[in-house]
PDB file of N, CA and C in Angstrom:
ATOM      1  N   MET A1203      15.206  11.921   6.433  1.00  0.00           N
ATOM      2  CA  MET A1203      14.367  10.938   5.770  1.00  0.00           C
ATOM      3  C   MET A1203      13.288  10.479   6.753  1.00  0.00           C
ATOM      4  N   ALA A1204      12.116  10.239   6.236  1.00  0.00           N
ATOM      5  CA  ALA A1204      10.975   9.825   7.053  1.00  0.00           C
ATOM      6  C   ALA A1204      11.171   8.416   7.606  1.00  0.00           C
ATOM      7  N   THR A1205      10.607   8.190   8.779  1.00  0.00           N
ATOM      8  CA  THR A1205      10.631   6.850   9.361  1.00  0.00           C
ATOM      9  C   THR A1205       9.525   6.006   8.724  1.00  0.00           C
ATOM     10  N   VAL A1206       9.583   4.704   8.939  1.00  0.00           N
ATOM     11  CA  VAL A1206       8.543   3.806   8.435  1.00  0.00           C
ATOM     12  C   VAL A1206       7.191   4.214   9.015  1.00  0.00           C
ATOM     13  N   HIS A1207       7.155   4.536  10.283  1.00  0.00           N
ATOM     14  CA  HIS A1207       5.910   4.957  10.935  1.00  0.00           C
ATOM     15  C   HIS A1207       5.349   6.221  10.277  1.00  0.00           C
ATOM     16  N   GLU A1208       6.215   7.196  10.012  1.00  0.00           N
ATOM     17  CA  GLU A1208       5.776   8.433   9.360  1.00  0.00           C
ATOM     18  C   GLU A1208       5.266   8.157   7.946  1.00  0.00           C
ATOM     19  N   LEU A1209       5.962   7.292   7.215  1.00  0.00           N
ATOM     20  CA  LEU A1209       5.517   6.942   5.864  1.00  0.00           C
ATOM     21  C   LEU A1209       4.144   6.280   5.891  1.00  0.00           C
ATOM     22  N   ARG A1210       3.964   5.332   6.805  1.00  0.00           N
ATOM     23  CA  ARG A1210       2.656   4.667   6.911  1.00  0.00           C
ATOM     24  C   ARG A1210       1.557   5.681   7.199  1.00  0.00           C
ATOM     25  N   ASN A1211       1.813   6.612   8.116  1.00  0.00           N
ATOM     26  CA  ASN A1211       0.801   7.612   8.443  1.00  0.00           C
ATOM     27  C   ASN A1211       0.543   8.559   7.279  1.00  0.00           C
ATOM     28  N   ASP A1212       1.577   8.940   6.543  1.00  0.00           N
ATOM     29  CA  ASP A1212       1.380   9.771   5.351  1.00  0.00           C
ATOM     30  C   ASP A1212       0.496   9.049   4.337  1.00  0.00           C
ATOM     31  N   ILE A1213       0.766   7.774   4.137  1.00  0.00           N
ATOM     32  CA  ILE A1213      -0.024   6.973   3.196  1.00  0.00           C
ATOM     33  C   ILE A1213      -1.451   6.829   3.711  1.00  0.00           C
ATOM     34  N   ARG A1214      -1.604   6.547   5.002  1.00  0.00           N
ATOM     35  CA  ARG A1214      -2.947   6.421   5.587  1.00  0.00           C
ATOM     36  C   ARG A1214      -3.785   7.670   5.313  1.00  0.00           C
ATOM     37  N   THR A1215      -3.234   8.833   5.602  1.00  0.00           N
ATOM     38  CA  THR A1215      -4.016  10.056   5.414  1.00  0.00           C
ATOM     39  C   THR A1215      -4.279  10.331   3.937  1.00  0.00           C
ATOM     40  N   ALA A1216      -3.352   9.964   3.069  1.00  0.00           N
ATOM     41  CA  ALA A1216      -3.538  10.186   1.633  1.00  0.00           C
ATOM     42  C   ALA A1216      -4.671   9.342   1.058  1.00  0.00           C
ATOM     43  N   VAL A1217      -4.951   8.195   1.683  1.00  0.00           N
ATOM     44  CA  VAL A1217      -6.027   7.327   1.182  1.00  0.00           C
ATOM     45  C   VAL A1217      -7.277   7.415   2.062  1.00  0.00           C
ATOM     46  N   GLY A1218      -7.358   8.474   2.873  1.00  0.00           N
ATOM     47  CA  GLY A1218      -8.573   8.726   3.635  1.00  0.00           C
ATOM     48  C   GLY A1218      -8.700   7.984   4.950  1.00  0.00           C
ATOM     49  N   ARG A1219      -7.607   7.514   5.487  1.00  0.00           N
ATOM     50  CA  ARG A1219      -7.620   6.824   6.780  1.00  0.00           C
ATOM     51  C   ARG A1219      -7.006   7.741   7.833  1.00  0.00           C
ATOM     52  N   HIS A1220      -7.138   7.356   9.088  1.00  0.00           N
ATOM     53  CA  HIS A1220      -6.607   8.154  10.192  1.00  0.00           C
ATOM     54  C   HIS A1220      -5.189   7.727  10.545  1.00  0.00           C
ATOM     55  N   GLU A1221      -4.390   8.711  10.974  1.00  0.00           N
ATOM     56  CA  GLU A1221      -3.054   8.397  11.474  1.00  0.00           C
ATOM     57  C   GLU A1221      -3.177   7.548  12.729  1.00  0.00           C
ATOM     58  N   ARG A1222      -2.134   6.800  13.005  1.00  0.00           N
ATOM     59  CA  ARG A1222      -2.085   5.992  14.227  1.00  0.00           C
ATOM     60  C   ARG A1222      -0.920   6.457  15.076  1.00  0.00           C
ATOM     61  N   ILE A1223      -1.139   6.478  16.370  1.00  0.00           N
ATOM     62  CA  ILE A1223      -0.078   6.877  17.297  1.00  0.00           C
ATOM     63  C   ILE A1223       0.961   5.774  17.406  1.00  0.00           C
ATOM     64  N   GLU A1224       0.485   4.536  17.517  1.00  0.00           N
ATOM     65  CA  GLU A1224       1.405   3.410  17.661  1.00  0.00           C
ATOM     66  C   GLU A1224       1.970   3.005  16.300  1.00  0.00           C
ATOM     67  N   ASN A1225       3.129   2.404  16.320  1.00  0.00           N
ATOM     68  CA  ASN A1225       3.823   1.982  15.103  1.00  0.00           C
ATOM     69  C   ASN A1225       3.365   0.569  14.740  1.00  0.00           C
ATOM     70  N   VAL A1226       2.337   0.482  13.914  1.00  0.00           N
ATOM     71  CA  VAL A1226       1.777  -0.810  13.511  1.00  0.00           C
ATOM     72  C   VAL A1226       1.649  -0.870  11.998  1.00  0.00           C
ATOM     73  N   GLY A1227       1.622  -2.095  11.481  1.00  0.00           N
ATOM     74  CA  GLY A1227       1.433  -2.287  10.047  1.00  0.00           C
ATOM     75  C   GLY A1227       0.025  -1.911   9.619  1.00  0.00           C
ATOM     76  N   PHE A1228      -0.213  -1.998   8.325  1.00  0.00           N
ATOM     77  CA  PHE A1228      -1.516  -1.650   7.774  1.00  0.00           C
ATOM     78  C   PHE A1228      -2.557  -2.714   8.098  1.00  0.00           C
ATOM     79  N   THR A1229      -3.772  -2.260   8.380  1.00  0.00           N
ATOM     80  CA  THR A1229      -4.896  -3.177   8.547  1.00  0.00           C
ATOM     81  C   THR A1229      -5.373  -3.620   7.170  1.00  0.00           C
ATOM     82  N   LYS A1230      -6.257  -4.597   7.153  1.00  0.00           N
ATOM     83  CA  LYS A1230      -6.814  -5.070   5.890  1.00  0.00           C
ATOM     84  C   LYS A1230      -7.571  -3.941   5.185  1.00  0.00           C
ATOM     85  N   GLU A1231      -8.286  -3.130   5.945  1.00  0.00           N
ATOM     86  CA  GLU A1231      -9.030  -2.006   5.375  1.00  0.00           C
ATOM     87  C   GLU A1231      -8.084  -0.958   4.795  1.00  0.00           C
ATOM     88  N   GLU A1232      -6.964  -0.706   5.471  1.00  0.00           N
ATOM     89  CA  GLU A1232      -5.988   0.258   4.959  1.00  0.00           C
ATOM     90  C   GLU A1232      -5.323  -0.264   3.691  1.00  0.00           C
ATOM     91  N   LEU A1233      -4.981  -1.557   3.670  1.00  0.00           N
ATOM     92  CA  LEU A1233      -4.405  -2.145   2.453  1.00  0.00           C
ATOM     93  C   LEU A1233      -5.387  -2.041   1.294  1.00  0.00           C
ATOM     94  N   GLU A1234      -6.663  -2.259   1.573  1.00  0.00           N
ATOM     95  CA  GLU A1234      -7.675  -2.144   0.523  1.00  0.00           C
ATOM     96  C   GLU A1234      -7.724  -0.718  -0.021  1.00  0.00           C
ATOM     97  N   ALA A1235      -7.692   0.280   0.859  1.00  0.00           N
ATOM     98  CA  ALA A1235      -7.718   1.678   0.424  1.00  0.00           C
ATOM     99  C   ALA A1235      -6.488   2.015  -0.419  1.00  0.00           C
ATOM    100  N   ILE A1236      -5.336   1.497  -0.047  1.00  0.00           N
ATOM    101  CA  ILE A1236      -4.109   1.715  -0.827  1.00  0.00           C
ATOM    102  C   ILE A1236      -4.236   1.042  -2.185  1.00  0.00           C
ATOM    103  N   ALA A1237      -4.729  -0.200  -2.199  1.00  0.00           N
ATOM    104  CA  ALA A1237      -4.889  -0.937  -3.459  1.00  0.00           C
ATOM    105  C   ALA A1237      -5.854  -0.217  -4.393  1.00  0.00           C
ATOM    106  N   VAL A1238      -6.905   0.377  -3.850  1.00  0.00           N
ATOM    107  CA  VAL A1238      -7.848   1.157  -4.665  1.00  0.00           C
ATOM    108  C   VAL A1238      -7.152   2.409  -5.201  1.00  0.00           C
ATOM    109  N   ALA A1239      -6.411   3.112  -4.338  1.00  0.00           N
ATOM    110  CA  ALA A1239      -5.717   4.339  -4.757  1.00  0.00           C
ATOM    111  C   ALA A1239      -4.695   4.073  -5.851  1.00  0.00           C
ATOM    112  N   LEU A1240      -4.089   2.891  -5.831  1.00  0.00           N
ATOM    113  CA  LEU A1240      -3.091   2.538  -6.844  1.00  0.00           C
ATOM    114  C   LEU A1240      -3.718   1.941  -8.098  1.00  0.00           C
ATOM    115  N   GLY A1241      -5.028   1.752  -8.089  1.00  0.00           N
ATOM    116  CA  GLY A1241      -5.697   1.195  -9.261  1.00  0.00           C
ATOM    117  C   GLY A1241      -5.654  -0.313  -9.340  1.00  0.00           C
ATOM    118  N   TYR A1242      -5.283  -0.976  -8.258  1.00  0.00           N
ATOM    119  CA  TYR A1242      -5.256  -2.438  -8.263  1.00  0.00           C
ATOM    120  C   TYR A1242      -6.652  -3.002  -8.027  1.00  0.00           C
ATOM    121  N   LEU A1243      -7.421  -2.382  -7.164  1.00  0.00           N
ATOM    122  CA  LEU A1243      -8.795  -2.810  -6.884  1.00  0.00           C
ATOM    123  C   LEU A1243      -9.757  -1.682  -7.209  1.00  0.00           C
ATOM    124  N   SER A1244     -10.990  -2.041  -7.508  1.00  0.00           N
ATOM    125  CA  SER A1244     -12.038  -1.031  -7.601  1.00  0.00           C
ATOM    126  C   SER A1244     -12.724  -0.969  -6.243  1.00  0.00           C
ATOM    127  N   GLU A1245     -13.391   0.132  -5.971  1.00  0.00           N
ATOM    128  CA  GLU A1245     -14.042   0.286  -4.672  1.00  0.00           C
ATOM    129  C   GLU A1245     -15.144  -0.737  -4.459  1.00  0.00           C
ATOM    130  N   SER A1246     -15.714  -1.259  -5.529  1.00  0.00           N
ATOM    131  CA  SER A1246     -16.812  -2.217  -5.402  1.00  0.00           C
ATOM    132  C   SER A1246     -16.335  -3.670  -5.411  1.00  0.00           C
ATOM    133  N   ALA A1247     -15.046  -3.886  -5.590  1.00  0.00           N
ATOM    134  CA  ALA A1247     -14.517  -5.254  -5.650  1.00  0.00           C
ATOM    135  C   ALA A1247     -14.567  -5.912  -4.277  1.00  0.00           C
ATOM    136  N   ALA A1248     -14.709  -7.219  -4.280  1.00  0.00           N
ATOM    137  CA  ALA A1248     -14.621  -7.966  -3.026  1.00  0.00           C
ATOM    138  C   ALA A1248     -13.201  -7.838  -2.483  1.00  0.00           C
ATOM    139  N   ARG A1249     -13.068  -7.786  -1.170  1.00  0.00           N
ATOM    140  CA  ARG A1249     -11.754  -7.591  -0.560  1.00  0.00           C
ATOM    141  C   ARG A1249     -10.986  -8.911  -0.545  1.00  0.00           C
ATOM    142  N   PRO A1250      -9.847  -8.978  -1.236  1.00  0.00           N
ATOM    143  CA  PRO A1250      -9.019 -10.192  -1.203  1.00  0.00           C
ATOM    144  C   PRO A1250      -8.234 -10.287   0.107  1.00  0.00           C
ATOM    145  N   SER A1251      -7.447 -11.324   0.230  1.00  0.00           N
ATOM    146  CA  SER A1251      -6.620 -11.509   1.428  1.00  0.00           C
ATOM    147  C   SER A1251      -5.549 -10.417   1.516  1.00  0.00           C
ATOM    148  N   LYS A1252      -4.992 -10.249   2.708  1.00  0.00           N
ATOM    149  CA  LYS A1252      -3.914  -9.276   2.888  1.00  0.00           C
ATOM    150  C   LYS A1252      -2.728  -9.612   1.996  1.00  0.00           C
ATOM    151  N   ALA A1253      -2.388 -10.904   1.895  1.00  0.00           N
ATOM    152  CA  ALA A1253      -1.260 -11.316   1.053  1.00  0.00           C
ATOM    153  C   ALA A1253      -1.513 -10.949  -0.404  1.00  0.00           C
ATOM    154  N   GLN A1254      -2.741 -11.144  -0.871  1.00  0.00           N
ATOM    155  CA  GLN A1254      -3.093 -10.806  -2.254  1.00  0.00           C
ATOM    156  C   GLN A1254      -3.002  -9.304  -2.476  1.00  0.00           C
ATOM    157  N   MET A1255      -3.501  -8.518  -1.519  1.00  0.00           N
ATOM    158  CA  MET A1255      -3.445  -7.061  -1.671  1.00  0.00           C
ATOM    159  C   MET A1255      -2.008  -6.558  -1.635  1.00  0.00           C
ATOM    160  N   ARG A1256      -1.177  -7.102  -0.731  1.00  0.00           N
ATOM    161  CA  ARG A1256       0.237  -6.687  -0.706  1.00  0.00           C
ATOM    162  C   ARG A1256       0.925  -7.036  -2.017  1.00  0.00           C
ATOM    163  N   ALA A1257       0.642  -8.222  -2.567  1.00  0.00           N
ATOM    164  CA  ALA A1257       1.233  -8.616  -3.852  1.00  0.00           C
ATOM    165  C   ALA A1257       0.761  -7.679  -4.962  1.00  0.00           C
ATOM    166  N   GLY A1258      -0.514  -7.334  -4.965  1.00  0.00           N
ATOM    167  CA  GLY A1258      -1.049  -6.417  -5.973  1.00  0.00           C
ATOM    168  C   GLY A1258      -0.465  -5.024  -5.853  1.00  0.00           C
ATOM    169  N   ILE A1259      -0.289  -4.560  -4.626  1.00  0.00           N
ATOM    170  CA  ILE A1259       0.327  -3.254  -4.396  1.00  0.00           C
ATOM    171  C   ILE A1259       1.766  -3.268  -4.903  1.00  0.00           C
ATOM    172  N   ARG A1260       2.496  -4.321  -4.574  1.00  0.00           N
ATOM    173  CA  ARG A1260       3.887  -4.435  -5.058  1.00  0.00           C
ATOM    174  C   ARG A1260       3.936  -4.468  -6.584  1.00  0.00           C
ATOM    175  N   TRP A1261       2.995  -5.142  -7.198  1.00  0.00           N
ATOM    176  CA  TRP A1261       2.929  -5.207  -8.662  1.00  0.00           C
ATOM    177  C   TRP A1261       2.654  -3.817  -9.241  1.00  0.00           C
ATOM    178  N   ARG A1262       1.713  -3.069  -8.639  1.00  0.00           N
ATOM    179  CA  ARG A1262       1.356  -1.739  -9.150  1.00  0.00           C
ATOM    180  C   ARG A1262       2.490  -0.723  -9.003  1.00  0.00           C
ATOM    181  N   ILE A1263       3.367  -0.910  -8.005  1.00  0.00           N
ATOM    182  CA  ILE A1263       4.483   0.041  -7.840  1.00  0.00           C
ATOM    183  C   ILE A1263       5.746  -0.446  -8.534  1.00  0.00           C
ATOM    184  N   GLY A1264       5.654  -1.555  -9.273  1.00  0.00           N
ATOM    185  CA  GLY A1264       6.776  -2.037 -10.060  1.00  0.00           C
ATOM    186  C   GLY A1264       7.774  -2.902  -9.319  1.00  0.00           C
ATOM    187  N   GLU A1265       7.412  -3.393  -8.141  1.00  0.00           N
ATOM    188  CA  GLU A1265       8.320  -4.243  -7.368  1.00  0.00           C
ATOM    189  C   GLU A1265       8.191  -5.716  -7.730  1.00  0.00           C
ATOM    190  N   ARG A1266       7.137  -6.069  -8.458  1.00  0.00           N
ATOM    191  CA  ARG A1266       6.889  -7.463  -8.845  1.00  0.00           C
ATOM    192  C   ARG A1266       6.408  -7.508 -10.282  1.00  0.00           C
ATOM    193  N   ASP A1267       6.576  -8.673 -10.900  1.00  0.00           N
ATOM    194  CA  ASP A1267       6.110  -8.863 -12.272  1.00  0.00           C
ATOM    195  C   ASP A1267       4.653  -9.293 -12.337  1.00  0.00           C
ATOM    196  N   ASP A1268       4.094  -9.731 -11.220  1.00  0.00           N
ATOM    197  CA  ASP A1268       2.699 -10.175 -11.187  1.00  0.00           C
ATOM    198  C   ASP A1268       2.139  -9.952  -9.787  1.00  0.00           C
ATOM    199  N   ASP A1269       0.872 -10.326  -9.611  1.00  0.00           N
ATOM    200  CA  ASP A1269       0.240 -10.134  -8.306  1.00  0.00           C
ATOM    201  C   ASP A1269       0.004 -11.454  -7.572  1.00  0.00           C
ATOM    202  N   ASP A1270       0.834 -12.444  -7.870  1.00  0.00           N
ATOM    203  CA  ASP A1270       0.719 -13.747  -7.219  1.00  0.00           C
ATOM    204  C   ASP A1270       1.185 -13.635  -5.762  1.00  0.00           C
ATOM    205  N   PRO A1271       0.304 -13.896  -4.797  1.00  0.00           N
ATOM    206  CA  PRO A1271       0.682 -13.730  -3.396  1.00  0.00           C
ATOM    207  C   PRO A1271       1.646 -14.792  -2.881  1.00  0.00           C
ATOM    208  N   GLU A1272       1.823 -15.872  -3.621  1.00  0.00           N
ATOM    209  CA  GLU A1272       2.692 -16.960  -3.160  1.00  0.00           C
ATOM    210  C   GLU A1272       4.163 -16.558  -3.096  1.00  0.00           C
ATOM    211  N   GLY A1273       4.613 -15.704  -3.998  1.00  0.00           N
ATOM    212  CA  GLY A1273       6.028 -15.358  -4.061  1.00  0.00           C
ATOM    213  C   GLY A1273       6.427 -14.170  -3.215  1.00  0.00           C
ATOM    214  N   GLY A1274       5.475 -13.555  -2.525  1.00  0.00           N
ATOM    215  CA  GLY A1274       5.769 -12.344  -1.780  1.00  0.00           C
ATOM    216  C   GLY A1274       6.158 -12.598  -0.344  1.00  0.00           C
ATOM    217  N   SER A1275       6.633 -11.551   0.274  1.00  0.00           N
ATOM    218  CA  SER A1275       6.982 -11.631   1.684  1.00  0.00           C
ATOM    219  C   SER A1275       5.861 -11.008   2.503  1.00  0.00           C
ATOM    220  N   GLY A1276       6.108 -10.793   3.771  1.00  0.00           N
ATOM    221  CA  GLY A1276       5.119 -10.224   4.673  1.00  0.00           C
ATOM    222  C   GLY A1276       4.895  -8.747   4.440  1.00  0.00           C
ATOM    223  N   GLY A1277       5.104  -7.957   5.479  1.00  0.00           N
ATOM    224  CA  GLY A1277       4.842  -6.530   5.425  1.00  0.00           C
ATOM    225  C   GLY A1277       5.651  -5.799   4.369  1.00  0.00           C
ATOM    226  N   LEU A1278       5.201  -4.606   4.061  1.00  0.00           N
ATOM    227  CA  LEU A1278       5.852  -3.781   3.047  1.00  0.00           C
ATOM    228  C   LEU A1278       7.149  -3.189   3.599  1.00  0.00           C
ATOM    229  N   THR A1279       8.182  -3.173   2.781  1.00  0.00           N
ATOM    230  CA  THR A1279       9.481  -2.633   3.187  1.00  0.00           C
ATOM    231  C   THR A1279       9.477  -1.109   3.107  1.00  0.00           C
ATOM    232  N   LYS A1280      10.492  -0.496   3.680  1.00  0.00           N
ATOM    233  CA  LYS A1280      10.592   0.959   3.634  1.00  0.00           C
ATOM    234  C   LYS A1280      10.678   1.452   2.193  1.00  0.00           C
ATOM    235  N   ASN A1281      11.453   0.773   1.348  1.00  0.00           N
ATOM    236  CA  ASN A1281      11.540   1.181  -0.057  1.00  0.00           C
ATOM    237  C   ASN A1281      10.189   1.070  -0.750  1.00  0.00           C
ATOM    238  N   GLU A1282       9.426   0.025  -0.423  1.00  0.00           N
ATOM    239  CA  GLU A1282       8.086  -0.117  -1.004  1.00  0.00           C
ATOM    240  C   GLU A1282       7.161   0.986  -0.496  1.00  0.00           C
ATOM    241  N   LEU A1283       7.272   1.326   0.790  1.00  0.00           N
ATOM    242  CA  LEU A1283       6.470   2.419   1.340  1.00  0.00           C
ATOM    243  C   LEU A1283       6.818   3.743   0.663  1.00  0.00           C
ATOM    244  N   LEU A1284       8.100   3.957   0.392  1.00  0.00           N
ATOM    245  CA  LEU A1284       8.515   5.177  -0.314  1.00  0.00           C
ATOM    246  C   LEU A1284       7.895   5.239  -1.707  1.00  0.00           C
ATOM    247  N   ALA A1285       7.869   4.108  -2.411  1.00  0.00           N
ATOM    248  CA  ALA A1285       7.272   4.064  -3.750  1.00  0.00           C
ATOM    249  C   ALA A1285       5.767   4.301  -3.691  1.00  0.00           C
ATOM    250  N   ILE A1286       5.110   3.729  -2.696  1.00  0.00           N
ATOM    251  CA  ILE A1286       3.668   3.951  -2.535  1.00  0.00           C
ATOM    252  C   ILE A1286       3.405   5.416  -2.228  1.00  0.00           C
ATOM    253  N   ALA A1287       4.172   5.976  -1.301  1.00  0.00           N
ATOM    254  CA  ALA A1287       4.001   7.381  -0.929  1.00  0.00           C
ATOM    255  C   ALA A1287       4.224   8.300  -2.123  1.00  0.00           C
ATOM    256  N   ALA A1288       5.192   7.979  -2.968  1.00  0.00           N
ATOM    257  CA  ALA A1288       5.451   8.803  -4.154  1.00  0.00           C
ATOM    258  C   ALA A1288       4.233   8.843  -5.066  1.00  0.00           C
ATOM    259  N   THR A1289       3.437   7.790  -5.045  1.00  0.00           N
ATOM    260  CA  THR A1289       2.249   7.730  -5.889  1.00  0.00           C
ATOM    261  C   THR A1289       1.029   8.327  -5.211  1.00  0.00           C
ATOM    262  N   VAL A1290       0.714   7.877  -4.005  1.00  0.00           N
ATOM    263  CA  VAL A1290      -0.545   8.296  -3.383  1.00  0.00           C
ATOM    264  C   VAL A1290      -0.444   9.594  -2.602  1.00  0.00           C
ATOM    265  N   VAL A1291       0.735   9.927  -2.078  1.00  0.00           N
ATOM    266  CA  VAL A1291       0.899  11.161  -1.314  1.00  0.00           C
ATOM    267  C   VAL A1291       1.342  12.291  -2.226  1.00  0.00           C
ATOM    268  N   ASP A1292       2.422  12.054  -2.963  1.00  0.00           N
ATOM    269  CA  ASP A1292       3.001  13.088  -3.813  1.00  0.00           C
ATOM    270  C   ASP A1292       2.348  13.173  -5.184  1.00  0.00           C
ATOM    271  N   GLY A1293       1.702  12.094  -5.610  1.00  0.00           N
ATOM    272  CA  GLY A1293       1.065  12.087  -6.918  1.00  0.00           C
ATOM    273  C   GLY A1293       2.033  12.010  -8.071  1.00  0.00           C
ATOM    274  N   ASP A1294       3.262  11.545  -7.814  1.00  0.00           N
ATOM    275  CA  ASP A1294       4.275  11.492  -8.862  1.00  0.00           C
ATOM    276  C   ASP A1294       4.219  10.223  -9.699  1.00  0.00           C
ATOM    277  N   GLY A1295       3.480   9.228  -9.243  1.00  0.00           N
ATOM    278  CA  GLY A1295       3.464   7.950  -9.947  1.00  0.00           C
ATOM    279  C   GLY A1295       2.563   7.968 -11.155  1.00  0.00           C
ATOM    280  N   GLU A1296       2.721   6.960 -11.983  1.00  0.00           N
ATOM    281  CA  GLU A1296       1.897   6.834 -13.172  1.00  0.00           C
ATOM    282  C   GLU A1296       0.959   5.659 -13.054  1.00  0.00           C
ATOM    283  N   ASN A1297       0.801   5.095 -11.850  1.00  0.00           N
ATOM    284  CA  ASN A1297      -0.068   3.940 -11.635  1.00  0.00           C
ATOM    285  C   ASN A1297      -1.502   4.352 -11.535  1.00  0.00           C
TER     286      ASN A1297
END
């Protein structure tokens, strides 16, 4: 099974970003690219906060009932990364 770092890098490359050597969370720009790939944001939309984008990403992958950033946690979990990867890397999602 892939590590969190490997999943993040797979997702980064799938949305047109560069892999990172160090094991770090997504930047605001990377979250925006993921949100666009999942259909949560349009490319011309103003960039919301990181919390808003994470909530929207969780909503698009079915982990939340809405995109309210108040009820969410911090970084994306491994299970959430797997769901994102299934959509943006493998193309198996319907989002």
